[in-house]
């Protein structure tokens, strides 16, 4: 075998540079993979739940990524001098991605999600009250802030690039929330859900009023209750 081997290349989608002697740098390397993980979450939820709200959220996420692509090539600002990445750095795509996701989830939980009152228990399930939804929203925003900060710590972006990315993601989330609100109130979403293709794919819009797992849980609870009643009769 020849000794003149071609140098290996790394897959930029998942390859992250970090300092192996610094535990915090190692943690930041994992935080850098959050957007890829969220894409898997999107795909899984869309396929498994067929919820219109999840699909709309993902559509806005794709639009947010397209905006980031355009802004980087319009601004053309380089990354930090001692950088650990390629391409333009303004605005940070990681910061924009997670800011859009976290703000969108917070807007949904605080303003769109309308579950039954927490005192109303349905099949051993207590809907989330406003304090719990606010806590989850705060947790999501804190996680997004950690991902954005990790980009500066790993020297992929400057503070300004991360701030602008987070601002662009926030504006995108608020703007898309308003657009989808109009789509809902105008009846366009209800019309789209009655489309033969949507019905064939079993697209539904339940998550606004109930948790993702609740409908399936009720069917399971009915089945188990029926089985227990059947066993009771046999005895």
XYZ file of C-alpha atoms in Angstrom, residues 7 19 83 174 179 182:
6
model
C -5.635 13.539 3.800
C -10.309 21.822 23.602
C -11.712 30.963 14.196
C -42.654 36.428 16.350
C -48.608 34.719 10.201
C -53.825 34.863 10.685
